[in-house]
Backbone as a printed PyTorch tensor [residue, N CA C, xyz], in Angstrom:
tensor([[[ -6.0730, -20.6970, -24.1220],
         [ -5.6320, -20.3200, -22.8700],
         [ -5.7300, -18.8410, -22.3880]],

        [[ -6.5900, -19.6800, -21.3340],
         [ -7.0100, -18.3710, -20.0900],
         [ -6.3260, -17.8900, -19.3010]],

        [[ -5.6160, -16.4210, -19.9670],
         [ -4.8050, -15.9160, -18.4090],
         [ -6.0510, -15.3220, -17.5330]],

        [[ -5.2050, -15.4230, -15.9380],
         [ -6.2690, -14.7710, -15.1260],
         [ -5.0470, -13.4800, -14.3700]],

        [[ -5.1670, -12.4100, -14.7110],
         [ -4.6600, -11.6090, -12.6430],
         [ -4.8900, -11.8200, -12.0640]],

        [[ -4.1450, -12.0790, -11.1310],
         [ -4.9160, -11.3650, -10.1490],
         [ -4.4880, -10.0740,  -9.3520]],

        [[ -5.5360,  -9.4740,  -8.7150],
         [ -5.3670,  -8.1580,  -7.7310],
         [ -5.7910,  -8.3750,  -6.5530]],

        [[ -4.8850,  -7.2260,  -5.7720],
         [ -5.3150,  -7.6270,  -4.3200],
         [ -6.7290,  -6.6860,  -4.3500]],

        [[ -7.3450,  -7.1460,  -2.6800],
         [ -8.6200,  -6.3130,  -2.8530],
         [ -8.6200,  -5.2360,  -1.6530]],

        [[ -8.7020,  -3.7180,  -2.5100],
         [ -8.8850,  -3.0060,  -1.9100],
         [ -8.6660,  -3.2360,  -0.4250]],

        [[ -8.2560,  -1.7510,   0.3530],
         [ -7.6980,  -1.7230,   1.5980],
         [ -9.3900,  -1.4660,   2.4490]],

        [[ -9.1630,  -2.2720,   3.6570],
         [-10.8180,  -1.9330,   4.6560],
         [-10.3710,  -1.8090,   5.1210]],

        [[-11.7410,  -1.1880,   6.5770],
         [-11.4350,  -0.6140,   7.8100],
         [-11.0740,  -2.0070,   8.5520]],

        [[-10.9270,  -3.4960,   8.7810],
         [-10.4660,  -4.4560,   8.3850],
         [ -9.1250,  -5.0090,   8.9030]],

        [[ -8.7850,  -4.0930,   8.1560],
         [ -7.2480,  -4.3670,   7.6340],
         [ -6.1580,  -3.0530,   8.4560]],

        [[ -4.7760,  -3.8790,   9.4680],
         [ -5.1500,  -2.9390,  10.0830],
         [ -2.6660,  -2.6180,   9.6190]],

        [[ -2.1910,  -1.2150,  10.7600],
         [ -1.2830,  -0.9320,  10.2390],
         [  0.0800,  -2.4310,  11.1540]],

        [[  0.7550,  -2.5520,   9.8240],
         [  2.1460,  -4.0250,  11.1630],
         [  2.5370,  -3.3540,  11.7830]],

        [[  2.7880,  -1.9850,  11.8540],
         [  3.4270,  -1.3680,  13.2620],
         [  2.9820,  -0.9660,  14.5280]],

        [[  1.5210,  -0.5270,  14.5540],
         [  0.7920,  -0.0640,  15.9380],
         [ -0.4360,  -0.6080,  15.8520]],

        [[ -1.2420,  -1.2500,  14.4330],
         [ -2.5450,  -1.6870,  14.3600],
         [ -3.4920,  -0.2050,  14.3170]],

        [[ -3.4100,   0.3190,  13.6050],
         [ -3.5100,   1.2330,  13.6260],
         [ -4.3300,   1.4060,  12.6260]],

        [[ -5.9340,   1.8340,  11.7800],
         [ -6.0810,   1.8450,  10.3970],
         [ -4.6920,   1.3390,   9.1850]],

        [[ -4.9220,   0.7840,   8.1130],
         [ -4.1680,   0.6900,   7.1040],
         [ -4.0340,   1.5960,   6.1030]],

        [[ -3.5660,   2.3090,   5.1810],
         [ -3.9650,   3.3240,   4.3530],
         [ -3.1760,   2.9980,   3.7550]],

        [[ -2.2110,   2.1550,   3.1530],
         [ -1.0720,   2.0570,   2.7570],
         [ -0.8020,   0.4230,   2.0480]],

        [[ -0.6350,  -0.2320,   1.5280],
         [  0.1910,  -1.3500,   1.1000],
         [  1.2310,  -1.1760,   0.8520]],

        [[  2.2590,  -1.8010,   1.1780],
         [  3.9870,  -2.1220,  -0.1320],
         [  3.9870,  -3.3690,  -0.5170]],

        [[  3.9660,  -3.3890,  -0.8250],
         [  4.0740,  -4.8000,  -2.2360],
         [  5.6260,  -5.3980,  -2.3930]],

        [[  6.1920,  -5.5150,  -1.4640],
         [  8.0230,  -5.8210,  -1.5690],
         [  8.0920,  -6.9270,  -2.8680]],

        [[  9.0570,  -6.6160,  -3.4230],
         [  9.8070,  -7.2410,  -4.6900],
         [  9.1660,  -9.0350,  -4.3200]],

        [[  9.7730,  -9.4690,  -3.5810],
         [  9.9790, -11.2030,  -2.5340],
         [  9.1030, -11.5090,  -2.7590]],

        [[  7.4820, -10.6900,  -2.8230],
         [  6.2290, -11.3440,  -2.7900],
         [  5.8350, -10.9150,  -1.3670]],

        [[  6.4800,  -9.9240,  -0.3730],
         [  6.0740,  -9.8990,   0.7650],
         [  4.6470,  -8.0840,   0.3500]],

        [[  3.8720,  -8.3400,   2.0430],
         [  2.9060,  -7.3270,   1.5290],
         [  3.1620,  -6.6780,   3.1450]],

        [[  3.5780,  -5.7200,   3.1850],
         [  3.3430,  -4.8780,   4.7080],
         [  2.4390,  -3.8350,   4.5470]],

        [[  1.6110,  -3.6630,   5.9390],
         [  0.3970,  -2.4600,   5.7720],
         [  0.4170,  -1.2190,   6.4340]],

        [[  0.9100,  -0.4030,   6.4480],
         [  1.1210,   1.0600,   7.2880],
         [ -0.2210,   2.2770,   7.4110]],

        [[ -0.4190,   2.1020,   8.4070],
         [ -0.6010,   3.4860,   8.7060],
         [ -0.3080,   4.4880,   7.8590]],

        [[ -0.9150,   6.0270,   7.9360],
         [ -0.0700,   7.0560,   7.3410],
         [  0.6720,   7.5330,   8.2060]],

        [[  1.2520,   7.0520,   9.4670],
         [  2.1430,   7.8040,  10.1120],
         [  3.6760,   6.2420,   9.6060]],

        [[  3.2520,   5.6510,  10.1430],
         [  3.6290,   4.4570,   9.6500],
         [  4.1940,   4.3530,   8.0640]],

        [[  3.6910,   4.7450,   7.0120],
         [  4.2170,   5.1680,   5.3280],
         [  5.0390,   5.9140,   5.6360]],

        [[  4.5970,   6.8610,   6.3400],
         [  5.7670,   8.2750,   5.8180],
         [  7.0280,   7.8690,   6.8710]],

        [[  6.7600,   7.8680,   8.0850],
         [  8.4880,   7.2880,   8.8420],
         [  9.2880,   6.1220,   8.0680]],

        [[  8.4150,   5.6500,   7.3260],
         [  9.5770,   3.9510,   5.9640],
         [  9.3740,   4.5680,   4.7630]],

        [[  8.8180,   5.5610,   4.0620],
         [  9.1680,   5.9650,   2.9040],
         [  9.9820,   5.1610,   2.5010]],

        [[ 11.2290,   6.3150,   2.6910],
         [ 12.2690,   6.0820,   1.9630],
         [ 13.0720,   4.6230,   1.5770]],

        [[ 13.3800,   3.9810,   2.8420],
         [ 13.1160,   2.4510,   2.7800],
         [ 12.3780,   1.5940,   1.5390]],

        [[ 11.0900,   2.0750,   1.4700],
         [ 10.2810,   1.9100,   0.6850],
         [ 10.3240,   1.7800,  -0.4730]],

        [[ 11.3280,   3.3820,  -1.2850],
         [ 11.6530,   3.3890,  -1.7180],
         [ 12.7030,   2.9810,  -2.7080]],

        [[ 13.8630,   3.1220,  -1.8430],
         [ 15.0110,   1.9160,  -1.6710],
         [ 15.1690,   0.7780,  -1.9510]],

        [[ 13.9690,  -0.2080,  -1.9210],
         [ 12.8220,  -1.7590,  -2.0430],
         [ 12.7570,  -1.6550,  -3.2950]],

        [[ 12.0760,  -0.6470,  -3.8950],
         [ 11.7190,  -0.9900,  -5.2770],
         [  9.9370,  -1.5960,  -4.7160]],

        [[  9.7430,  -1.3270,  -3.7450],
         [  7.9080,  -1.6200,  -3.1070],
         [  6.8670,  -0.9020,  -4.1600]],

        [[  6.4240,  -1.8660,  -4.9780],
         [  4.8220,  -1.3160,  -4.8740],
         [  3.8050,  -1.0590,  -3.8680]],

        [[  3.7150,   0.6150,  -3.9060],
         [  2.9290,   0.9900,  -3.1850],
         [  1.2050,   1.3880,  -3.4210]],

        [[ -0.0020,   1.2440,  -2.5940],
         [ -0.5250,   0.9950,  -3.0080],
         [ -1.1670,   2.0900,  -1.2790]],

        [[ -2.0320,   2.8470,  -1.9870],
         [ -2.5580,   3.8050,  -1.0740],
         [ -4.5410,   3.6690,  -1.5500]],

        [[ -5.3350,   3.6830,  -0.0540],
         [ -6.4530,   3.7430,   0.0100],
         [ -7.0530,   5.1430,  -0.5490]],

        [[ -8.4910,   5.3160,  -0.9460],
         [ -8.3280,   6.2130,  -1.3530],
         [ -8.5240,   7.7980,  -0.6160]],

        [[ -8.6980,   7.5270,   1.1500],
         [ -8.8210,   8.4260,   1.9260],
         [ -7.6240,   8.4860,   2.2370]],

        [[ -6.5130,   7.5900,   1.9590],
         [ -4.9020,   8.1760,   2.2550],
         [ -4.7110,   9.1450,   1.5580]],

        [[ -4.0980,  10.0040,   2.0400],
         [ -3.4450,  11.1880,   0.5910],
         [ -2.1290,  11.9250,   0.8110]],

        [[ -0.9840,  10.6830,   0.8480],
         [  0.0780,  10.5690,   1.2830],
         [  0.8990,  10.9230,  -0.4600]],

        [[  2.5840,  11.7820,  -0.1610],
         [  2.7820,  12.1210,  -1.4620],
         [  4.2500,  10.8490,  -1.1980]],

        [[  4.2430,   9.7490,  -1.2240],
         [  5.0740,   8.5490,  -1.3880],
         [  6.1800,   8.5500,  -2.3150]],

        [[  5.5280,   8.8110,  -3.4880],
         [  6.4610,   8.2640,  -5.0830],
         [  5.2920,   8.1630,  -6.1420]],

        [[  6.4220,   8.5300,  -7.2490],
         [  5.2360,   9.2780,  -8.6520],
         [  4.4720,   7.8260,  -8.9450]],

        [[  5.1320,   6.8400,  -8.2500],
         [  4.4080,   5.8580,  -9.1030],
         [  3.3570,   4.9730,  -8.4020]],

        [[  2.5450,   5.9180,  -7.0750],
         [  1.9880,   5.1100,  -6.4260],
         [  0.6240,   4.8800,  -7.2470]],

        [[ -0.2590,   3.6500,  -7.1140],
         [ -1.1510,   3.1020,  -7.0730],
         [ -2.4780,   3.4960,  -6.2580]],

        [[ -3.4250,   4.2470,  -6.7770],
         [ -4.6690,   4.2730,  -6.0600],
         [ -5.7330,   3.2630,  -6.0500]],

        [[ -6.1650,   2.8610,  -4.7370],
         [ -7.3540,   1.8190,  -4.8380],
         [ -8.5930,   2.1630,  -4.8600]],

        [[ -9.4010,   1.7270,  -5.2790],
         [-10.6460,   2.3350,  -5.7860],
         [-10.8410,   2.8320,  -6.7710]],

        [[-12.4380,   3.4230,  -6.8350],
         [-12.9790,   3.5370,  -8.3970],
         [-12.4960,   5.4740,  -8.4390]],

        [[-12.0690,   5.6840,  -9.5000],
         [-11.5880,   6.6530,  -9.8940],
         [-12.6230,   7.8250, -10.5500]],

        [[-12.7910,   8.8440, -10.6490],
         [-13.7670,   9.0560, -11.1210],
         [-13.2430,  10.2990, -11.6130]]])
């Protein structure tokens, strides 16, 4: 039986913050299956709540936020 793993696409310039429509640099994956996109400003503003919700946080390589030790970076690693 073939198992397929679904992965989220990398954030692009077309992805916009759900709060202010600036370029999104952070994706928050909620345990319920929902997804939120944030600019750096709003990711920092909602940091504590996202951690409390146990959201999986993914950042683009262009966004250097210290949100959580379990942050997953998108894009190629060097």
